[in-house]
mmCIF file of N, CA and C in Angstrom:
data_model
loop_
_atom_site.group_PDB
_atom_site.id
_atom_site.type_symbol
_atom_site.label_atom_id
_atom_site.label_comp_id
_atom_site.label_asym_id
_atom_site.label_seq_id
_atom_site.Cartn_x
_atom_site.Cartn_y
_atom_site.Cartn_z
ATOM 1 N N MET A 1 69.644 83.181 137.109
ATOM 2 C CA MET A 1 70.642 84.011 136.480
ATOM 3 C C MET A 1 71.219 84.964 137.525
ATOM 4 N N LYS A 2 72.534 85.069 137.525
ATOM 5 C CA LYS A 2 73.206 85.976 138.450
ATOM 6 C C LYS A 2 72.994 87.419 137.996
ATOM 7 N N LYS A 3 73.009 88.307 138.973
ATOM 8 C CA LYS A 3 72.830 89.727 138.665
ATOM 9 C C LYS A 3 73.913 90.218 137.705
ATOM 10 N N SER A 4 75.130 89.704 137.855
ATOM 11 C CA SER A 4 76.232 90.133 136.990
ATOM 12 C C SER A 4 76.036 89.684 135.538
ATOM 13 N N GLN A 5 75.199 88.687 135.316
ATOM 14 C CA GLN A 5 74.948 88.195 133.957
ATOM 15 C C GLN A 5 73.785 88.923 133.282
ATOM 16 N N LEU A 6 73.013 89.660 134.050
ATOM 17 C CA LEU A 6 71.803 90.296 133.526
ATOM 18 C C LEU A 6 72.094 91.267 132.385
ATOM 19 N N ILE A 7 73.153 92.052 132.485
ATOM 20 C CA ILE A 7 73.462 93.024 131.438
ATOM 21 C C ILE A 7 73.769 92.312 130.122
ATOM 22 N N TYR A 8 74.431 91.166 130.179
ATOM 23 C CA TYR A 8 74.762 90.408 128.971
ATOM 24 C C TYR A 8 73.492 89.860 128.321
ATOM 25 N N PHE A 9 72.609 89.319 129.146
ATOM 26 C CA PHE A 9 71.331 88.811 128.652
ATOM 27 C C PHE A 9 70.502 89.944 128.057
ATOM 28 N N THR A 10 70.497 91.089 128.730
ATOM 29 C CA THR A 10 69.741 92.251 128.255
ATOM 30 C C THR A 10 70.250 92.717 126.896
ATOM 31 N N ILE A 11 71.561 92.814 126.748
ATOM 32 C CA ILE A 11 72.143 93.243 125.472
ATOM 33 C C ILE A 11 71.788 92.252 124.371
ATOM 34 N N PHE A 12 71.866 90.958 124.673
ATOM 35 C CA PHE A 12 71.533 89.964 123.653
ATOM 36 C C PHE A 12 70.054 90.048 123.284
ATOM 37 N N LEU A 13 69.188 90.179 124.277
ATOM 38 C CA LEU A 13 67.748 90.288 124.019
ATOM 39 C C LEU A 13 67.432 91.536 123.191
ATOM 40 N N LEU A 14 68.059 92.650 123.513
ATOM 41 C CA LEU A 14 67.852 93.874 122.738
ATOM 42 C C LEU A 14 68.349 93.708 121.299
ATOM 43 N N THR A 15 69.420 92.952 121.118
ATOM 44 C CA THR A 15 69.924 92.665 119.776
ATOM 45 C C THR A 15 68.917 91.836 118.992
ATOM 46 N N VAL A 16 68.341 90.827 119.649
ATOM 47 C CA VAL A 16 67.315 89.998 119.001
ATOM 48 C C VAL A 16 66.135 90.870 118.579
ATOM 49 N N LEU A 17 65.673 91.732 119.475
ATOM 50 C CA LEU A 17 64.548 92.615 119.148
ATOM 51 C C LEU A 17 64.903 93.562 118.005
ATOM 52 N N ASP A 18 66.104 94.103 118.032
ATOM 53 C CA ASP A 18 66.547 95.028 116.988
ATOM 54 C C ASP A 18 66.530 94.345 115.623
ATOM 55 N N ILE A 19 67.125 93.175 115.532
ATOM 56 C CA ILE A 19 67.193 92.490 114.236
ATOM 57 C C ILE A 19 65.800 92.038 113.794
ATOM 58 N N LEU A 20 64.967 91.627 114.743
ATOM 59 C CA LEU A 20 63.599 91.216 114.418
ATOM 60 C C LEU A 20 62.792 92.393 113.867
ATOM 61 N N PHE A 21 62.807 93.515 114.590
ATOM 62 C CA PHE A 21 62.075 94.697 114.131
ATOM 63 C C PHE A 21 62.621 95.207 112.798
ATOM 64 N N THR A 22 63.933 95.158 112.638
ATOM 65 C CA THR A 22 64.539 95.596 111.383
ATOM 66 C C THR A 22 64.048 94.740 110.222
ATOM 67 N N CYS A 23 64.063 93.431 110.403
ATOM 68 C CA CYS A 23 63.606 92.530 109.334
ATOM 69 C C CYS A 23 62.135 92.754 109.004
ATOM 70 N N ILE A 24 61.316 92.947 110.019
ATOM 71 C CA ILE A 24 59.891 93.212 109.790
ATOM 72 C C ILE A 24 59.720 94.513 109.008
ATOM 73 N N GLY A 25 60.416 95.546 109.431
ATOM 74 C CA GLY A 25 60.321 96.832 108.745
ATOM 75 C C GLY A 25 60.801 96.771 107.308
ATOM 76 N N LEU A 26 61.860 96.008 107.062
ATOM 77 C CA LEU A 26 62.361 95.861 105.699
ATOM 78 C C LEU A 26 61.386 95.064 104.842
ATOM 79 N N LYS A 27 60.838 93.988 105.390
ATOM 80 C CA LYS A 27 59.870 93.163 104.644
ATOM 81 C C LYS A 27 58.616 93.961 104.292
ATOM 82 N N LEU A 28 58.168 94.813 105.216
ATOM 83 C CA LEU A 28 56.981 95.636 104.965
ATOM 84 C C LEU A 28 57.312 96.873 104.129
ATOM 85 N N ASP A 29 58.603 97.072 103.861
ATOM 86 C CA ASP A 29 59.085 98.207 103.072
ATOM 87 C C ASP A 29 58.703 99.546 103.704
ATOM 88 N N ILE A 30 58.836 99.614 105.033
ATOM 89 C CA ILE A 30 58.517 100.867 105.729
ATOM 90 C C ILE A 30 59.743 101.499 106.380
ATOM 91 N N ILE A 31 60.875 100.800 106.331
ATOM 92 C CA ILE A 31 62.129 101.377 106.825
ATOM 93 C C ILE A 31 63.241 101.031 105.848
ATOM 94 N N GLU A 32 64.364 101.698 106.026
ATOM 95 C CA GLU A 32 65.596 101.366 105.323
ATOM 96 C C GLU A 32 66.666 101.163 106.376
ATOM 97 N N GLU A 33 67.547 100.214 106.144
ATOM 98 C CA GLU A 33 68.648 99.977 107.078
ATOM 99 C C GLU A 33 69.621 101.146 106.979
ATOM 100 N N ALA A 34 69.932 101.771 108.105
ATOM 101 C CA ALA A 34 70.815 102.937 108.129
ATOM 102 C C ALA A 34 72.291 102.551 108.092
ATOM 103 N N ASN A 35 72.616 101.361 108.557
ATOM 104 C CA ASN A 35 73.998 100.898 108.583
ATOM 105 C C ASN A 35 74.343 100.329 107.201
ATOM 106 N N PRO A 36 75.272 100.947 106.470
ATOM 107 C CA PRO A 36 75.581 100.483 105.110
ATOM 108 C C PRO A 36 76.084 99.036 105.058
ATOM 109 N N LEU A 37 76.856 98.626 106.041
ATOM 110 C CA LEU A 37 77.363 97.250 106.056
ATOM 111 C C LEU A 37 76.224 96.253 106.268
ATOM 112 N N MET A 38 75.352 96.537 107.225
ATOM 113 C CA MET A 38 74.193 95.670 107.459
ATOM 114 C C MET A 38 73.279 95.673 106.240
ATOM 115 N N ASP A 39 73.089 96.824 105.626
ATOM 116 C CA ASP A 39 72.243 96.917 104.437
ATOM 117 C C ASP A 39 72.784 96.017 103.332
ATOM 118 N N TYR A 40 74.087 96.046 103.134
ATOM 119 C CA TYR A 40 74.723 95.213 102.112
ATOM 120 C C TYR A 40 74.443 93.733 102.371
ATOM 121 N N PHE A 41 74.687 93.284 103.604
ATOM 122 C CA PHE A 41 74.497 91.864 103.916
ATOM 123 C C PHE A 41 73.026 91.465 103.943
ATOM 124 N N LEU A 42 72.158 92.354 104.407
ATOM 125 C CA LEU A 42 70.722 92.048 104.394
ATOM 126 C C LEU A 42 70.204 91.890 102.969
ATOM 127 N N ASN A 43 70.758 92.648 102.039
ATOM 128 C CA ASN A 43 70.349 92.518 100.637
ATOM 129 C C ASN A 43 70.860 91.231 100.005
ATOM 130 N N ILE A 44 71.952 90.698 100.504
ATOM 131 C CA ILE A 44 72.463 89.419 100.002
ATOM 132 C C ILE A 44 71.615 88.272 100.547
ATOM 133 N N SER A 45 71.460 88.227 101.877
ATOM 134 C CA SER A 45 70.668 87.163 102.505
ATOM 135 C C SER A 45 70.239 87.610 103.896
ATOM 136 N N MET A 46 68.942 87.812 104.056
ATOM 137 C CA MET A 46 68.423 88.244 105.351
ATOM 138 C C MET A 46 68.632 87.153 106.401
ATOM 139 N N HIS A 47 68.380 85.906 106.024
ATOM 140 C CA HIS A 47 68.509 84.802 106.979
ATOM 141 C C HIS A 47 69.954 84.641 107.455
ATOM 142 N N PHE A 48 70.897 84.678 106.519
ATOM 143 C CA PHE A 48 72.306 84.560 106.882
ATOM 144 C C PHE A 48 72.729 85.721 107.774
ATOM 145 N N THR A 49 72.287 86.921 107.441
ATOM 146 C CA THR A 49 72.662 88.104 108.217
ATOM 147 C C THR A 49 72.141 88.010 109.643
ATOM 148 N N VAL A 50 70.885 87.595 109.800
ATOM 149 C CA VAL A 50 70.307 87.441 111.143
ATOM 150 C C VAL A 50 71.109 86.417 111.930
ATOM 151 N N LEU A 51 71.377 85.270 111.323
ATOM 152 C CA LEU A 51 72.146 84.219 111.994
ATOM 153 C C LEU A 51 73.539 84.717 112.368
ATOM 154 N N PHE A 52 74.200 85.396 111.435
ATOM 155 C CA PHE A 52 75.547 85.899 111.693
ATOM 156 C C PHE A 52 75.557 86.913 112.833
ATOM 157 N N VAL A 53 74.625 87.863 112.803
ATOM 158 C CA VAL A 53 74.572 88.896 113.848
ATOM 159 C C VAL A 53 74.355 88.261 115.216
ATOM 160 N N LEU A 54 73.402 87.344 115.309
ATOM 161 C CA LEU A 54 73.113 86.719 116.601
ATOM 162 C C LEU A 54 74.291 85.883 117.099
ATOM 163 N N LEU A 55 74.934 85.137 116.203
ATOM 164 C CA LEU A 55 76.117 84.364 116.604
ATOM 165 C C LEU A 55 77.268 85.283 117.001
ATOM 166 N N PHE A 56 77.507 86.316 116.206
ATOM 167 C CA PHE A 56 78.600 87.234 116.497
ATOM 168 C C PHE A 56 78.402 87.927 117.841
ATOM 169 N N VAL A 57 77.205 88.445 118.069
ATOM 170 C CA VAL A 57 76.926 89.135 119.337
ATOM 171 C C VAL A 57 76.991 88.154 120.496
ATOM 172 N N GLY A 58 76.418 86.970 120.330
ATOM 173 C CA GLY A 58 76.448 85.968 121.394
ATOM 174 C C GLY A 58 77.863 85.559 121.767
ATOM 175 N N ILE A 59 78.673 85.246 120.764
ATOM 176 C CA ILE A 59 80.066 84.846 121.015
ATOM 177 C C ILE A 59 80.853 86.008 121.617
ATOM 178 N N SER A 60 80.625 87.213 121.114
ATOM 179 C CA SER A 60 81.316 88.390 121.659
ATOM 180 C C SER A 60 80.967 88.607 123.125
ATOM 181 N N LEU A 61 79.690 88.447 123.467
ATOM 182 C CA LEU A 61 79.274 88.636 124.861
ATOM 183 C C LEU A 61 79.872 87.568 125.774
ATOM 184 N N VAL A 62 79.967 86.337 125.297
ATOM 185 C CA VAL A 62 80.605 85.277 126.095
ATOM 186 C C VAL A 62 82.072 85.626 126.325
ATOM 187 N N PHE A 63 82.763 86.068 125.280
ATOM 188 C CA PHE A 63 84.169 86.454 125.417
ATOM 189 C C PHE A 63 84.320 87.615 126.400
ATOM 190 N N ILE A 64 83.488 88.629 126.250
ATOM 191 C CA ILE A 64 83.555 89.794 127.141
ATOM 192 C C ILE A 64 83.284 89.382 128.583
ATOM 193 N N TYR A 65 82.321 88.489 128.781
ATOM 194 C CA TYR A 65 82.012 88.014 130.133
ATOM 195 C C TYR A 65 83.223 87.317 130.753
ATOM 196 N N ARG A 66 83.952 86.573 129.948
ATOM 197 C CA ARG A 66 85.111 85.826 130.468
ATOM 198 C C ARG A 66 86.292 86.724 130.824
ATOM 199 N N VAL A 67 86.405 87.870 130.186
ATOM 200 C CA VAL A 67 87.539 88.766 130.473
ATOM 201 C C VAL A 67 87.123 89.966 131.317
ATOM 202 N N LYS A 68 85.892 89.950 131.821
ATOM 203 C CA LYS A 68 85.360 91.129 132.522
ATOM 204 C C LYS A 68 86.205 91.556 133.712
ATOM 205 N N SER A 69 86.833 90.616 134.394
ATOM 206 C CA SER A 69 87.628 90.969 135.572
ATOM 207 C C SER A 69 88.915 91.704 135.196
ATOM 208 N N GLN A 70 89.315 91.611 133.941
ATOM 209 C CA GLN A 70 90.547 92.260 133.486
ATOM 210 C C GLN A 70 90.307 93.668 132.936
ATOM 211 N N VAL A 71 89.046 94.050 132.815
ATOM 212 C CA VAL A 71 88.711 95.347 132.219
ATOM 213 C C VAL A 71 87.827 96.113 133.199
ATOM 214 N N PRO A 72 88.429 96.982 134.022
ATOM 215 C CA PRO A 72 87.670 97.630 135.091
ATOM 216 C C PRO A 72 86.539 98.552 134.611
ATOM 217 N N TRP A 73 86.665 99.125 133.428
ATOM 218 C CA TRP A 73 85.656 100.054 132.930
ATOM 219 C C TRP A 73 84.554 99.363 132.130
ATOM 220 N N LEU A 74 84.636 98.056 131.996
ATOM 221 C CA LEU A 74 83.685 97.314 131.173
ATOM 222 C C LEU A 74 82.225 97.466 131.606
ATOM 223 N N PRO A 75 81.903 97.424 132.900
ATOM 224 C CA PRO A 75 80.487 97.574 133.278
ATOM 225 C C PRO A 75 79.851 98.866 132.768
ATOM 226 N N LYS A 76 80.602 99.964 132.805
ATOM 227 C CA LYS A 76 80.065 101.240 132.324
ATOM 228 C C LYS A 76 79.817 101.198 130.815
ATOM 229 N N VAL A 77 80.711 100.566 130.086
ATOM 230 C CA VAL A 77 80.552 100.454 128.637
ATOM 231 C C VAL A 77 79.349 99.584 128.294
ATOM 232 N N LEU A 78 79.166 98.499 129.035
ATOM 233 C CA LEU A 78 78.024 97.620 128.782
ATOM 234 C C LEU A 78 76.701 98.329 129.063
ATOM 235 N N VAL A 79 76.663 99.121 130.112
ATOM 236 C CA VAL A 79 75.447 99.894 130.408
ATOM 237 C C VAL A 79 75.203 100.913 129.293
ATOM 238 N N ALA A 80 76.259 101.580 128.835
ATOM 239 C CA ALA A 80 76.112 102.546 127.740
ATOM 240 C C ALA A 80 75.608 101.848 126.473
ATOM 241 N N LEU A 81 76.138 100.669 126.193
ATOM 242 C CA LEU A 81 75.684 99.901 125.034
ATOM 243 C C LEU A 81 74.206 99.538 125.163
ATOM 244 N N ALA A 82 73.802 99.120 126.344
ATOM 245 C CA ALA A 82 72.391 98.782 126.575
ATOM 246 C C ALA A 82 71.502 100.011 126.373
ATOM 247 N N VAL A 83 71.958 101.173 126.825
ATOM 248 C CA VAL A 83 71.181 102.408 126.655
ATOM 249 C C VAL A 83 71.020 102.734 125.168
ATOM 250 N N VAL A 84 72.096 102.604 124.407
ATOM 251 C CA VAL A 84 72.023 102.860 122.961
ATOM 252 C C VAL A 84 71.060 101.874 122.302
ATOM 253 N N LYS A 85 71.137 100.616 122.685
ATOM 254 C CA LYS A 85 70.245 99.606 122.111
ATOM 255 C C LYS A 85 68.786 99.874 122.486
ATOM 256 N N ILE A 86 68.551 100.339 123.694
ATOM 257 C CA ILE A 86 67.186 100.702 124.093
ATOM 258 C C ILE A 86 66.688 101.862 123.236
ATOM 259 N N TRP A 87 67.548 102.833 122.977
ATOM 260 C CA TRP A 87 67.186 103.958 122.115
ATOM 261 C C TRP A 87 66.804 103.463 120.716
ATOM 262 N N VAL A 88 67.553 102.504 120.187
ATOM 263 C CA VAL A 88 67.242 101.929 118.872
ATOM 264 C C VAL A 88 65.883 101.230 118.904
ATOM 265 N N ILE A 89 65.601 100.500 119.976
ATOM 266 C CA ILE A 89 64.304 99.826 120.112
ATOM 267 C C ILE A 89 63.178 100.862 120.174
ATOM 268 N N VAL A 90 63.415 101.973 120.860
ATOM 269 C CA VAL A 90 62.413 103.049 120.910
ATOM 270 C C VAL A 90 62.147 103.583 119.499
ATOM 271 N N LEU A 91 63.193 103.740 118.693
ATOM 272 C CA LEU A 91 63.003 104.168 117.301
ATOM 273 C C LEU A 91 62.151 103.156 116.535
ATOM 274 N N HIS A 92 62.419 101.879 116.752
ATOM 275 C CA HIS A 92 61.621 100.835 116.100
ATOM 276 C C HIS A 92 60.156 100.925 116.533
ATOM 277 N N ILE A 93 59.933 101.098 117.811
ATOM 278 C CA ILE A 93 58.557 101.200 118.319
ATOM 279 C C ILE A 93 57.862 102.413 117.704
ATOM 280 N N ARG A 94 58.622 103.483 117.502
ATOM 281 C CA ARG A 94 58.051 104.688 116.894
ATOM 282 C C ARG A 94 57.570 104.404 115.477
ATOM 283 N N TRP A 95 58.404 103.764 114.638
ATOM 284 C CA TRP A 95 57.952 103.514 113.266
ATOM 285 C C TRP A 95 56.864 102.453 113.211
ATOM 286 N N ILE A 96 56.879 101.516 114.136
ATOM 287 C CA ILE A 96 55.796 100.526 114.196
ATOM 288 C C ILE A 96 54.479 101.234 114.506
ATOM 289 N N THR A 97 54.517 102.146 115.467
ATOM 290 C CA THR A 97 53.319 102.896 115.845
ATOM 291 C C THR A 97 52.811 103.736 114.677
ATOM 292 N N VAL A 98 53.714 104.433 114.005
ATOM 293 C CA VAL A 98 53.327 105.255 112.854
ATOM 294 C C VAL A 98 52.707 104.373 111.769
ATOM 295 N N TYR A 99 53.297 103.214 111.518
ATOM 296 C CA TYR A 99 52.781 102.296 110.494
ATOM 297 C C TYR A 99 51.392 101.785 110.862
ATOM 298 N N LEU A 100 51.200 101.414 112.117
ATOM 299 C CA LEU A 100 49.916 100.857 112.543
ATOM 300 C C LEU A 100 48.807 101.905 112.580
ATOM 301 N N VAL A 101 49.166 103.147 112.902
ATOM 302 C CA VAL A 101 48.171 104.211 113.002
ATOM 303 C C VAL A 101 47.746 104.695 111.610
ATOM 304 N N SER A 102 48.678 104.708 110.666
ATOM 305 C CA SER A 102 48.345 105.246 109.329
ATOM 306 C C SER A 102 47.687 104.235 108.425
#
């Protein structure tokens, strides 16, 4: 994998972890989805929502990768997005830890 592709892979991997932890937390009834749109779709079909999110993010990242040379500020935005996603994963780890300890 090229170094320039690493941020895209990282964002996708963080998305997979986010949706996985979210589904686990919802199934165990220890969290609530904070995003009203995601909450709506997760209540309709968790499997469809997971598939849709992963496809949407994957296709979006491929599109962004293809136009990256036309958007000079894109690398900074991708790093900021990765930082936000890492923060979300830290929140997930926090509730997992609280659940396991109690």
